Short mmCIF file of C-alpha atoms in Angstrom, two decimals:
data_model
loop_
_atom_site.label_atom_id
_atom_site.label_comp_id
_atom_site.label_asym_id
_atom_site.label_seq_id
_atom_site.Cartn_x
_atom_site.Cartn_y
_atom_site.Cartn_z
CA MET A 253 107.23 103.73 74.58
CA VAL A 254 110.62 105.45 74.68
CA ALA A 255 112.33 102.22 73.68
CA ALA A 256 109.80 101.50 70.93
CA LEU A 257 110.38 104.93 69.37
CA ASN A 258 114.19 104.63 69.65
CA VAL A 259 114.44 107.99 71.44
CA PRO A 260 117.96 107.45 72.83
CA ARG A 261 119.28 106.47 69.38
CA ASN A 262 117.47 109.41 67.78
CA ALA A 263 118.94 111.78 70.37
CA LYS A 264 122.48 110.52 69.76
CA ILE A 265 122.13 110.94 66.00
CA GLY A 266 120.35 114.29 66.27
CA PHE A 267 122.89 115.86 68.60
CA ALA A 268 125.83 114.41 66.65
CA VAL A 269 124.53 115.92 63.41
CA ALA A 270 123.80 119.22 65.17
CA GLY A 271 127.30 119.30 66.65
CA LEU A 272 128.92 118.65 63.29
CA PHE A 273 126.77 121.30 61.62
CA THR A 274 127.56 123.85 64.33
CA ALA A 275 131.28 123.07 64.19
CA GLY A 276 131.22 123.52 60.42
CA LEU A 277 129.48 126.88 60.64
CA PHE A 278 131.81 128.00 63.40
CA ALA A 279 134.89 127.02 61.38
CA LEU A 280 133.56 128.60 58.20
CA PHE A 281 132.35 131.93 59.54
CA VAL A 282 133.95 132.64 62.94
CA LEU A 283 137.47 131.25 62.90
CA PRO A 284 138.68 133.19 59.83
CA GLY A 285 138.36 136.40 61.83
CA THR A 286 135.83 138.45 63.68
CA GLN A 287 135.61 141.86 65.32
CA ARG A 288 133.62 140.76 68.37
CA PRO A 289 134.83 138.70 71.35
CA MET A 290 134.99 134.95 70.76
CA GLY A 291 132.83 134.23 73.85
CA PHE A 292 129.75 135.60 72.12
CA TYR A 293 130.19 133.20 69.24
CA VAL A 294 130.85 130.24 71.53
CA GLY A 295 127.57 130.99 73.31
CA LEU A 296 125.72 131.25 70.02
CA ALA A 297 127.27 127.98 68.87
CA PHE A 298 126.10 126.26 72.05
CA VAL A 299 122.55 127.55 71.59
CA LEU A 300 122.54 126.48 67.95
CA ALA A 301 123.84 122.99 68.75
CA VAL A 302 121.35 122.38 71.56
CA SER A 303 118.31 123.75 69.75
CA LEU A 304 119.13 122.02 66.46
CA GLY A 305 119.86 118.79 68.32
CA GLY A 306 116.47 118.93 70.04
CA LEU A 307 114.71 119.70 66.77
CA LEU A 308 116.41 116.85 64.93
CA THR A 309 115.69 114.45 67.80
CA ALA A 310 112.01 115.39 67.65
CA LEU A 311 111.90 114.96 63.87
CA PHE A 312 113.63 111.58 64.01
CA THR A 313 111.27 110.44 66.78
CA VAL A 314 108.22 111.52 64.76
CA ALA A 315 109.58 109.55 61.82
CA SER A 316 109.99 106.52 64.10
CA ALA A 317 106.42 106.93 65.35
CA VAL A 318 105.06 107.12 61.81
CA ARG A 319 107.06 104.07 60.79
CA LEU A 320 105.81 102.18 63.87
CA ALA A 321 102.19 103.20 63.21
CA ARG A 322 102.34 101.91 59.63
CA GLN A 323 103.46 98.45 60.73
#
């Protein structure tokens, strides 16, 4: 079932997109300058990347399941 739904492929794409999105936000809002320690923002970036990656993986897998069900 995991292979039929392409879960490993969906996870790679989901976490890659999440990583790029997080890196973009980090570069846009944090790197120009901040008053708080950088460690806080690195932790927040990690949480954002992991949670967004999981969400995107789930959405891509649901889309694969719908596509498989329609065939």
